[in-house]
Coordinates of C-alpha atoms and ligand atoms in Angstrom, one line a residue:
X169 CA -60.8 17.3 13.9
X170 CA -61.9 18.4 17.3
X171 CA -59.9 17.9 20.5
X172 CA -62.6 17.5 23.1
X173 CA -64.2 14.2 23.8
X174 CA -61.4 12.0 22.7
X175 CA -61.3 10.1 25.9
X176 CA -64.8 8.7 25.6
X177 CA -64.3 7.0 22.2
X178 CA -61.0 5.6 23.4
X179 CA -62.8 3.9 26.3
X180 CA -65.3 2.4 24.0
X181 CA -62.6 0.9 21.8
X182 CA -60.7 -0.3 24.9
X183 CA -63.9 -1.9 26.3
X184 CA -64.5 -3.6 23.0
X185 CA -61.0 -5.0 22.9
X186 CA -61.3 -6.1 26.5
X187 CA -64.6 -7.8 25.8
X188 CA -62.9 -10.0 23.2
X189 CA -59.8 -10.6 25.3
X190 CA -61.4 -10.6 28.7
X191 CA -60.6 -14.2 29.8
X192 CA -56.9 -13.7 28.7
X193 CA -56.2 -10.7 30.8
X194 CA -54.9 -12.2 34.0
X195 CA -54.0 -15.5 35.5
X196 CA -54.4 -16.9 39.0
X197 CA -57.3 -17.4 41.3
X198 CA -60.8 -15.8 40.9
X199 CA -60.2 -15.1 37.3
X200 CA -63.3 -13.8 35.5
X201 CA -64.2 -12.8 32.0
X202 CA -65.2 -9.3 32.8
X203 CA -63.5 -6.6 30.8
X204 CA -63.0 -4.3 33.7
X205 CA -59.3 -4.8 34.1
X206 CA -58.7 -2.2 31.5
X207 CA -61.8 -0.1 31.5
X208 CA -61.8 -0.2 35.3
X209 CA -63.8 2.1 37.4
X210 CA -65.1 2.4 40.9
X211 CA -63.7 -0.2 43.2
X212 CA -62.1 -2.5 40.6
X213 CA -59.2 -4.2 42.3
X214 CA -56.0 -5.8 40.8
X215 CA -53.7 -7.8 43.0
X216 CA -50.2 -8.2 41.7
X217 CA -49.3 -11.2 43.8
X218 CA -46.0 -12.7 45.0
X219 CA -43.5 -10.5 43.1
X220 CA -40.0 -11.8 43.9
X221 CA -38.8 -8.2 44.2
X222 CA -40.7 -4.9 44.5
X223 CA -38.7 -1.7 44.1
X224 CA -41.1 0.8 45.7
X225 CA -38.7 3.8 45.5
X226 CA -40.1 4.7 48.9
X227 CA -37.8 4.1 51.9
X228 CA -40.8 4.2 54.2
X229 CA -42.4 1.3 52.5
X230 CA -39.4 -1.0 52.0
X231 CA -35.7 -1.5 52.8
X232 CA -32.9 0.9 51.8
X233 CA -33.1 4.0 49.6
X234 CA -35.0 2.1 46.9
X235 CA -37.6 0.7 49.4
X236 CA -37.1 -2.9 48.4
X237 CA -39.6 -5.7 49.4
X238 CA -39.2 -9.4 48.7
X239 CA -42.0 -11.8 47.8
X240 CA -44.5 -9.0 48.1
X241 CA -47.8 -7.9 46.6
X242 CA -49.2 -4.7 45.2
X243 CA -52.9 -4.0 45.3
X244 CA -54.4 -1.6 42.8
X245 CA -57.9 -0.3 43.5
X246 CA -59.4 1.8 40.7
X247 CA -56.8 4.2 39.6
X248 CA -54.7 4.1 42.7
X249 CA -52.2 1.9 44.7
X250 CA -54.3 0.7 47.7
X251 CA -51.6 -1.3 49.4
X252 CA -48.1 -2.7 49.1
X253 CA -46.8 -5.5 51.3
X254 CA -46.6 -9.2 52.0
X255 CA -49.5 -11.5 52.3
X256 CA -52.2 -9.2 50.9
X257 CA -55.4 -11.2 50.7
X258 CA -57.9 -11.0 47.8
X259 CA -61.0 -9.7 49.3
X260 CA -64.2 -9.3 47.3
X261 CA -64.2 -8.7 43.6
X262 CA -60.6 -8.9 42.5
X263 CA -58.2 -9.8 39.6
X264 CA -54.9 -11.4 40.2
X265 CA -51.7 -11.1 38.3
X266 CA -49.2 -13.8 39.2
X267 CA -45.9 -12.0 39.7
X268 CA -43.9 -14.9 41.1
X269 CA -40.3 -14.6 39.7
X270 CA -40.9 -11.1 38.5
X271 CA -39.8 -7.6 39.5
X272 CA -42.3 -4.8 40.1
X273 CA -41.3 -1.2 40.0
X274 CA -42.7 2.2 39.2
X275 CA -43.1 3.1 35.5
X276 CA -40.5 5.3 34.0
X277 CA -40.9 9.0 33.7
X278 CA -39.5 10.2 30.4
X279 CA -38.8 13.8 31.4
X280 CA -38.0 15.1 28.0
X281 CA -38.9 14.1 24.5
X282 CA -40.4 15.2 21.2
X283 CA -42.7 12.3 20.3
X284 CA -43.3 13.5 16.7
X285 CA -39.7 12.9 15.9
X286 CA -40.1 9.2 15.2
X287 CA -41.0 10.6 11.8
X288 CA -37.4 11.8 11.3
X289 CA -35.6 8.7 12.6
X290 CA -32.5 8.2 10.5
X291 CA -32.3 11.9 9.5
X292 CA -29.1 13.9 9.8
X293 CA -27.2 11.0 11.6
X294 CA -23.8 12.6 10.8
X295 CA -24.7 16.0 12.3
X296 CA -24.1 17.7 15.6
X297 CA -27.1 19.4 17.3
X298 CA -27.3 22.5 15.2
X299 CA -26.6 20.7 11.9
X300 CA -29.3 18.2 12.8
X301 CA -31.8 20.9 13.8
X302 CA -31.2 22.8 10.5
X303 CA -31.6 19.7 8.4
X304 CA -34.4 17.8 10.2
X305 CA -36.5 20.2 12.4
X306 CA -36.2 23.9 11.4
X307 CA -37.6 23.4 7.9
X308 CA -40.8 22.1 9.3
X309 CA -41.7 25.5 10.8
X310 CA -42.1 26.7 7.2
X311 CA -44.1 23.6 6.1
X312 CA -47.8 22.6 6.2
X313 CA -47.0 19.4 8.2
X314 CA -50.4 18.2 9.1
X315 CA -52.5 17.1 12.1
X316 CA -52.5 13.5 10.6
X317 CA -48.8 13.5 10.3
X318 CA -48.3 14.6 13.9
X319 CA -50.8 12.0 15.0
X320 CA -49.0 9.2 13.1
X321 CA -45.6 10.0 14.5
X322 CA -46.7 10.6 18.1
X323 CA -48.9 7.5 18.0
X324 CA -45.9 5.4 17.0
X325 CA -43.7 6.9 19.7
X326 CA -46.3 6.4 22.5
X327 CA -46.4 2.7 21.7
X328 CA -42.6 2.7 21.8
X329 CA -42.8 4.4 25.2
X330 CA -45.3 2.0 26.6
X331 CA -43.1 -0.9 25.3
X332 CA -40.2 0.3 27.4
X333 CA -42.2 0.7 30.6
X334 CA -42.8 4.5 30.5
X335 CA -45.9 5.6 32.3
X336 CA -45.4 9.4 32.3
X337 CA -44.0 11.3 29.3
X338 CA -43.1 15.0 28.9
X339 CA -43.7 15.8 25.2
X340 CA -42.1 19.1 24.1
X341 CA -44.2 19.7 21.0
X342 CA -42.7 22.0 18.4
X343 CA -46.4 22.7 17.4
X344 CA -45.5 23.7 13.9
X345 CA -49.1 24.8 13.5
X346 CA -52.3 24.5 15.5
X347 CA -53.5 21.4 13.5
X348 CA -50.1 19.8 14.2
X349 CA -50.6 20.4 18.0
X350 CA -54.1 19.0 17.9
X351 CA -53.0 15.8 16.2
X352 CA -50.1 15.5 18.6
X353 CA -52.4 15.9 21.6
X354 CA -55.0 13.4 20.2
X355 CA -52.3 10.7 20.0
X356 CA -51.2 11.4 23.5
X357 CA -54.7 11.1 24.8
X358 CA -55.3 7.9 22.8
X359 CA -52.2 6.4 24.3
X360 CA -53.5 6.1 27.8
X361 CA -50.2 7.4 29.2
X362 CA -49.9 10.1 31.8
X363 CA -48.4 13.0 30.0
X364 CA -47.2 16.6 30.2
X365 CA -47.8 18.5 26.9
X366 CA -45.2 21.2 26.6
X367 CA -46.8 23.5 23.9
X368 CA -44.2 25.6 22.1
X369 CA -45.4 29.2 22.4
X370 CA -44.4 31.1 19.4
X371 CA -45.0 34.8 20.2
X372 CA -48.2 35.1 18.3
X373 CA -51.5 36.1 19.9
X374 CA -53.4 33.3 18.0
X375 CA -50.9 30.7 19.4
X376 CA -51.3 32.0 22.9
X377 CA -55.1 31.9 22.7
X378 CA -54.9 28.4 21.3
X379 CA -52.8 27.3 24.3
X380 CA -55.3 28.9 26.7
X381 CA -58.1 27.0 24.9
X382 CA -56.2 23.7 25.0
X383 CA -55.6 24.1 28.7
X384 CA -59.2 24.9 29.4
X385 CA -60.9 22.4 27.1
X386 CA -58.5 19.5 26.8
X387 CA -55.9 19.4 29.6
X388 CA -57.9 20.5 32.7
X389 CA -60.8 18.0 32.2
X390 CA -58.3 15.1 31.8
X391 CA -56.8 13.6 34.9
X392 CA -53.9 12.1 33.0
X393 CA -52.9 15.4 31.3
X394 CA -50.8 18.4 32.3
X395 CA -49.6 21.4 30.4
X396 CA -46.3 23.2 30.2
X397 CA -45.4 26.3 28.1
X398 CA -42.4 25.6 25.8
X399 CA -40.0 28.4 24.9
X400 CA -36.4 28.9 24.0
X401 CA -34.0 31.1 25.9
X402 CA -31.7 33.5 23.9
X403 CA -30.9 37.2 24.2
X404 CA -32.0 37.6 20.6
X405 CA -35.5 36.6 21.5
X406 CA -35.7 37.6 25.1
X407 CA -39.1 39.3 24.6
X408 CA -40.6 36.1 23.3
X409 CA -39.2 34.2 26.3
X410 CA -40.7 36.8 28.7
X411 CA -44.1 36.6 27.0
X412 CA -44.0 32.8 27.2
X413 CA -43.1 33.0 30.9
X414 CA -45.9 35.4 31.5
X415 CA -48.3 33.0 29.8
X416 CA -47.0 30.1 32.0
X417 CA -47.6 32.2 35.1
X418 CA -51.1 33.2 33.9
X419 CA -52.0 29.5 33.4
X420 CA -50.3 28.4 36.6
X421 CA -48.1 25.9 34.7
X422 CA -44.3 25.4 34.4
X423 CA -42.1 26.8 31.6
X424 CA -40.0 24.2 29.7
X425 CA -36.8 25.2 27.9
X426 CA -33.7 23.7 26.3
X427 CA -30.7 25.0 28.1
X428 CA -26.9 24.8 27.4
X429 CA -27.4 21.7 25.3
X430 CA -24.4 22.2 23.0
X431 CA -21.2 24.3 23.3
X432 CA -22.6 26.7 20.7
X433 CA -25.6 27.5 22.9
X434 CA -23.4 29.5 25.3
X435 CA -23.2 32.3 22.6
X436 CA -27.0 32.8 22.9
X437 CA -26.8 34.2 26.4
X438 CA -29.3 31.7 27.6
X439 CA -28.8 32.2 31.4
X440 CA -28.9 36.0 30.9
X441 CA -32.1 35.7 28.9
X442 CA -33.7 33.5 31.6
X443 CA -32.7 36.0 34.3
X444 CA -34.0 39.0 32.3
X445 CA -37.3 37.3 31.6
X446 CA -37.7 36.5 35.2
X447 CA -38.1 32.8 34.4
X448 CA -35.6 31.3 36.9
X449 CA -38.0 30.0 39.6
X450 CA -39.2 26.7 41.1
X451 CA -40.9 24.5 38.5
X452 CA -38.8 25.7 35.5
X453 CA -37.8 22.5 33.6
X454 CA -34.4 22.9 31.8
X455 CA -33.6 20.2 29.3
X456 CA -29.9 19.1 29.1
X457 CA -27.9 21.7 31.0
X458 CA -24.7 20.2 29.7
X459 CA -22.5 23.3 29.4
X460 CA -23.1 25.1 32.7
X461 CA -20.5 26.7 35.1
X462 CA -20.4 26.1 38.8
X463 CA -21.9 29.5 39.4
X464 CA -24.8 28.8 37.0
X465 CA -25.4 25.4 38.7
X466 CA -25.5 27.2 42.0
X467 CA -28.0 29.7 40.6
X468 CA -30.3 27.0 39.1
X469 CA -30.1 25.0 42.4
X470 CA -31.0 28.2 44.4
X471 CA -33.9 28.9 42.1
X472 CA -35.4 25.4 42.4
X473 CA -35.0 24.6 38.7
X474 CA -35.2 20.9 37.5
X475 CA -33.0 19.4 34.9
X476 CA -33.8 16.7 32.3
X477 CA -30.7 14.6 31.4
X478 CA -30.8 13.1 28.0
X479 CA -27.6 11.0 27.6
X480 CA -28.5 9.1 24.4
X481 CA -29.3 12.3 22.7
X482 CA -26.1 14.0 23.9
X483 CA -24.1 11.0 22.6
X484 CA -25.9 11.0 19.2
X485 CA -25.6 14.8 18.6
X486 CA -22.0 15.2 19.9
X487 CA -23.3 17.5 22.6
X488 CA -21.1 16.7 25.5
X489 CA -21.5 15.1 28.9
X490 CA -23.7 16.7 31.6
X491 CA -22.2 17.3 35.0
X492 CA -24.5 15.0 36.9
X493 CA -22.4 14.7 40.1
X494 CA -22.1 18.5 40.4
X495 CA -25.9 18.8 39.9
X496 CA -26.6 16.1 42.4
X497 CA -24.3 17.6 45.0
X498 CA -26.4 20.8 44.7
X499 CA -29.7 18.8 45.2
X500 CA -31.0 19.9 41.8
X501 CA -34.0 17.8 40.8
X502 CA -32.8 15.4 38.1
X503 CA -34.7 13.1 35.8
X504 CA -33.9 11.2 32.6
X505 CA -35.3 11.9 29.1
X506 CA -35.1 10.2 25.7
X507 CA -35.3 13.4 23.7
X508 CA -37.2 12.3 20.7
X509 CA -36.0 11.1 17.3
X510 CA -32.5 12.0 18.2
X511 CA -32.3 8.7 20.1
X512 CA -33.7 6.7 17.2
X513 CA -35.6 4.5 19.7
X514 CA -37.3 4.8 23.0
X515 CA -35.4 2.6 25.4
X516 CA -35.2 3.8 29.0
X517 CA -32.9 0.9 30.0
X518 CA -30.4 2.0 27.4
X519 CA -30.8 5.6 28.6
X520 CA -30.0 4.5 32.2
X521 CA -26.9 2.6 31.0
X522 CA -25.7 5.6 29.0
X523 CA -26.3 7.9 32.1
X524 CA -24.1 5.7 34.2
X525 CA -21.6 4.8 31.6
X526 CA -20.8 8.3 30.4
X527 CA -19.8 9.5 33.9
X528 CA -17.6 6.4 34.4
X529 CA -15.9 6.8 31.0
X530 CA -15.2 10.4 31.5
X531 CA -13.9 10.1 35.1
X532 CA -12.3 6.6 35.3
X533 CA -14.3 6.3 38.5
X534 CA -16.8 3.4 38.6
X535 CA -18.4 4.6 41.8
X536 CA -19.2 8.1 40.4
X537 CA -22.8 9.4 40.5
X538 CA -25.1 8.0 39.3
X539 CA -24.8 4.4 40.6
X540 CA -27.3 1.9 39.2
X541 CA -29.6 2.6 42.2
X542 CA -29.2 6.3 41.7
X543 CA -30.2 6.1 38.0
X544 CA -33.2 3.9 38.7
X545 CA -34.4 6.6 41.1
X546 CA -33.6 9.3 38.5
X547 CA -35.6 7.5 35.8
X548 CA -38.7 7.2 38.0
X549 CA -39.2 9.3 41.2
X550 CA -36.5 11.9 40.1
X551 CA -38.5 12.7 37.0
X552 CA -41.7 13.0 39.0
X553 CA -40.1 15.4 41.5
X554 CA -38.8 17.6 38.7
X555 CA -42.4 17.9 37.4
X556 CA -43.9 18.4 40.9
X557 CA -45.9 15.2 40.3
X558 CA -44.2 13.1 43.0
X559 CA -47.4 13.3 45.1
X560 CA -49.1 11.3 42.3
X561 CA -46.5 9.0 40.7
X562 CA -42.9 7.9 40.7
X563 CA -43.0 5.5 43.6
X564 CA -45.2 2.6 44.7
X565 CA -46.5 4.5 47.7
X566 CA -50.1 3.6 48.8
X567 CA -52.4 6.4 47.7
X568 CA -50.4 7.3 44.6
X569 CA -51.7 6.6 41.1
X570 CA -51.4 3.0 39.8
X571 CA -48.4 3.6 37.5
X572 CA -46.1 0.6 37.5
X573 CA -44.3 -2.0 35.4
X574 CA -43.7 -5.7 35.9
X575 CA -40.4 -7.0 34.5
X576 CA -39.6 -10.6 33.7
X577 CA -36.0 -11.3 34.5
X578 CA -36.2 -15.0 33.5
X579 CA -34.9 -14.3 30.0
X580 CA -31.7 -15.0 28.2
X581 CA -30.5 -11.4 28.4
X582 CA -31.2 -10.9 32.1
X583 CA -30.9 -14.3 34.0
X584 CA -29.5 -15.6 36.3
X585 CA -30.3 -13.7 39.5
X586 CA -27.3 -12.2 41.0
X587 CA -28.0 -8.5 41.8
X588 CA -31.3 -7.5 40.2
X589 CA -31.0 -3.8 41.0
X590 CA -27.8 -3.6 38.9
X591 CA -29.1 -6.0 36.3
X592 CA -32.1 -3.8 35.7
X593 CA -29.7 -1.1 34.5
X594 CA -27.0 -3.2 32.8
X595 CA -29.2 -6.1 31.4
X596 CA -32.7 -4.7 31.1
X597 CA -34.4 -4.3 27.7
X598 CA -37.9 -3.2 26.7
X599 CA -38.7 -6.8 25.8
X600 CA -38.4 -7.7 29.5
X601 CA -41.3 -5.4 30.4
X602 CA -44.2 -7.7 30.6
X603 CA -46.9 -5.4 32.1
X604 CA -47.4 -1.7 32.2
X605 CA -50.2 -0.1 34.2
X606 CA -51.0 3.6 34.0
X607 CA -53.7 4.9 36.4
X608 CA -54.6 1.3 37.2
X609 CA -55.2 0.4 33.6
X610 CA -53.1 -2.2 31.7
X611 CA -51.5 -0.7 28.6
X612 CA -49.1 -3.6 28.1
X613 CA -50.3 -7.1 29.1
X614 CA -48.2 -10.3 29.1
X615 CA -45.7 -8.6 26.8
X616 CA -48.2 -7.2 24.3
X617 CA -49.6 -3.7 23.8
X618 CA -53.2 -3.4 24.7
X619 CA -55.7 -2.2 22.1
X620 CA -53.1 -1.1 19.5
X621 CA -53.3 -2.0 15.8
X622 CA -49.6 -1.9 15.4
X623 CA -49.6 -2.6 11.6
X624 CA -51.9 0.3 11.0
X625 CA -49.8 2.6 13.2
X626 CA -46.6 1.5 11.3
X627 CA -48.3 2.1 8.0
X628 CA -49.6 5.5 8.9
X629 CA -46.2 6.5 10.3
X630 CA -44.5 5.4 7.0
X631 CA -47.0 7.4 5.0
X632 CA -46.3 10.5 7.1
X633 CA -42.6 10.0 7.0
X634 CA -42.8 9.7 3.2
X635 CA -44.4 13.1 3.0
X636 CA -41.7 14.9 5.0
X637 CA -38.6 14.7 2.8
X638 CA -40.0 17.3 0.4
X639 CA -39.6 19.8 3.2
X640 CA -36.3 18.3 4.5
X641 CA -34.5 18.8 1.2
X642 CA -31.2 16.9 1.2
X643 CA -31.5 15.8 4.7
X644 CA -32.2 12.2 4.2
X645 CA -29.8 9.6 2.9
X646 CA -30.8 7.8 -0.3
X647 CA -31.1 4.5 1.6
Ligands
ZN800 ZN1 -35.2 18.3 23.2

């Protein structure tokens, strides 16, 4: 299986699907049967017209910190947001999405996940972090888990991500072997999502060379793709961490590490290892950061380190509650992550609710950070800022890439309209996400995934999951 050239076959498939579905793509004036809504290129325009509420996340574009606009339009031209405002006219060749009664907002940035882990859903559900890792993840480093298995799990998870309105995903791949990493990457490319592939860099010259090749041949030519180098901080493996950090510097990309996720992690000397490896610097992405002291938070803030908060994972794995107000007070860049199979599903609305609810439950303070408005920002622009991608995505700012979602609040779980900003957090569900655009392309259209053979994906994921238990001895319940 080769890695290069995947984007071209995908476009052919998408084009074919679009040719069949062409006349069903949009509603409203000047509808045409051209397939170009999905396989757009130069100059294609999509007008999202008459949205009851647009959360631009840009205070310069709309009112208040979330940049709200009422009865407004968003114009996509090619892969970018051309204009946001009221009364935008359709000029020239254009498609119209009727957004009356709908909410338009940036797509979610899932700042931390392991997409292959859909294959171990239901595994080790009575375990804390280290028991779960020992039962469900660590054995796979000694297994021949294949490229096809990786593809099947990641393909399933990317569809789940699109369903919930994610437009950018950071996939920390354990890269059990080079074939696994290639299958993982192929599924990411086929998804149409904007993605950051965090390639776990085991200290092996062959792995390092493969990461260099992937960067050069796969990531760099793809405008939707970015690379990070994944590693793990501990004093026992500080040389490996330093080598991974050196590779990240060589390639000009960020390092991505799990940090202070569980109480037991403190015994690993993780902060000391990061210091000794010289890895504490702007761009470092630290996942979790649950068990950090005031002094360590000061240090991370001073070094410009971003943190991915994963509340559903922390709940499931009995990991603790991250100190979000203390991080926010120090202006640490904060985003939200789903953290893979530990969450059992990809639901960014549920993740936002958990982020808000955990702080309230711990403190008895309903106004404690994050508020619903805060968590909406964290789940979109906050994640983009932690990645250094806020110049490209995370808000509906003209000139940024066309990454957005359209939400239908006229549903039994969401209506009636009282306070839509709060309702997005407390009532939103993936089923309410009607459209998802990435880079100006529709990946979800009128509530349906575009160009995905869901039954085939489910079947292949089941086949892959059925092959894993022989490596995960005793980890799975008989049910
Ligand atoms: Zn993780």
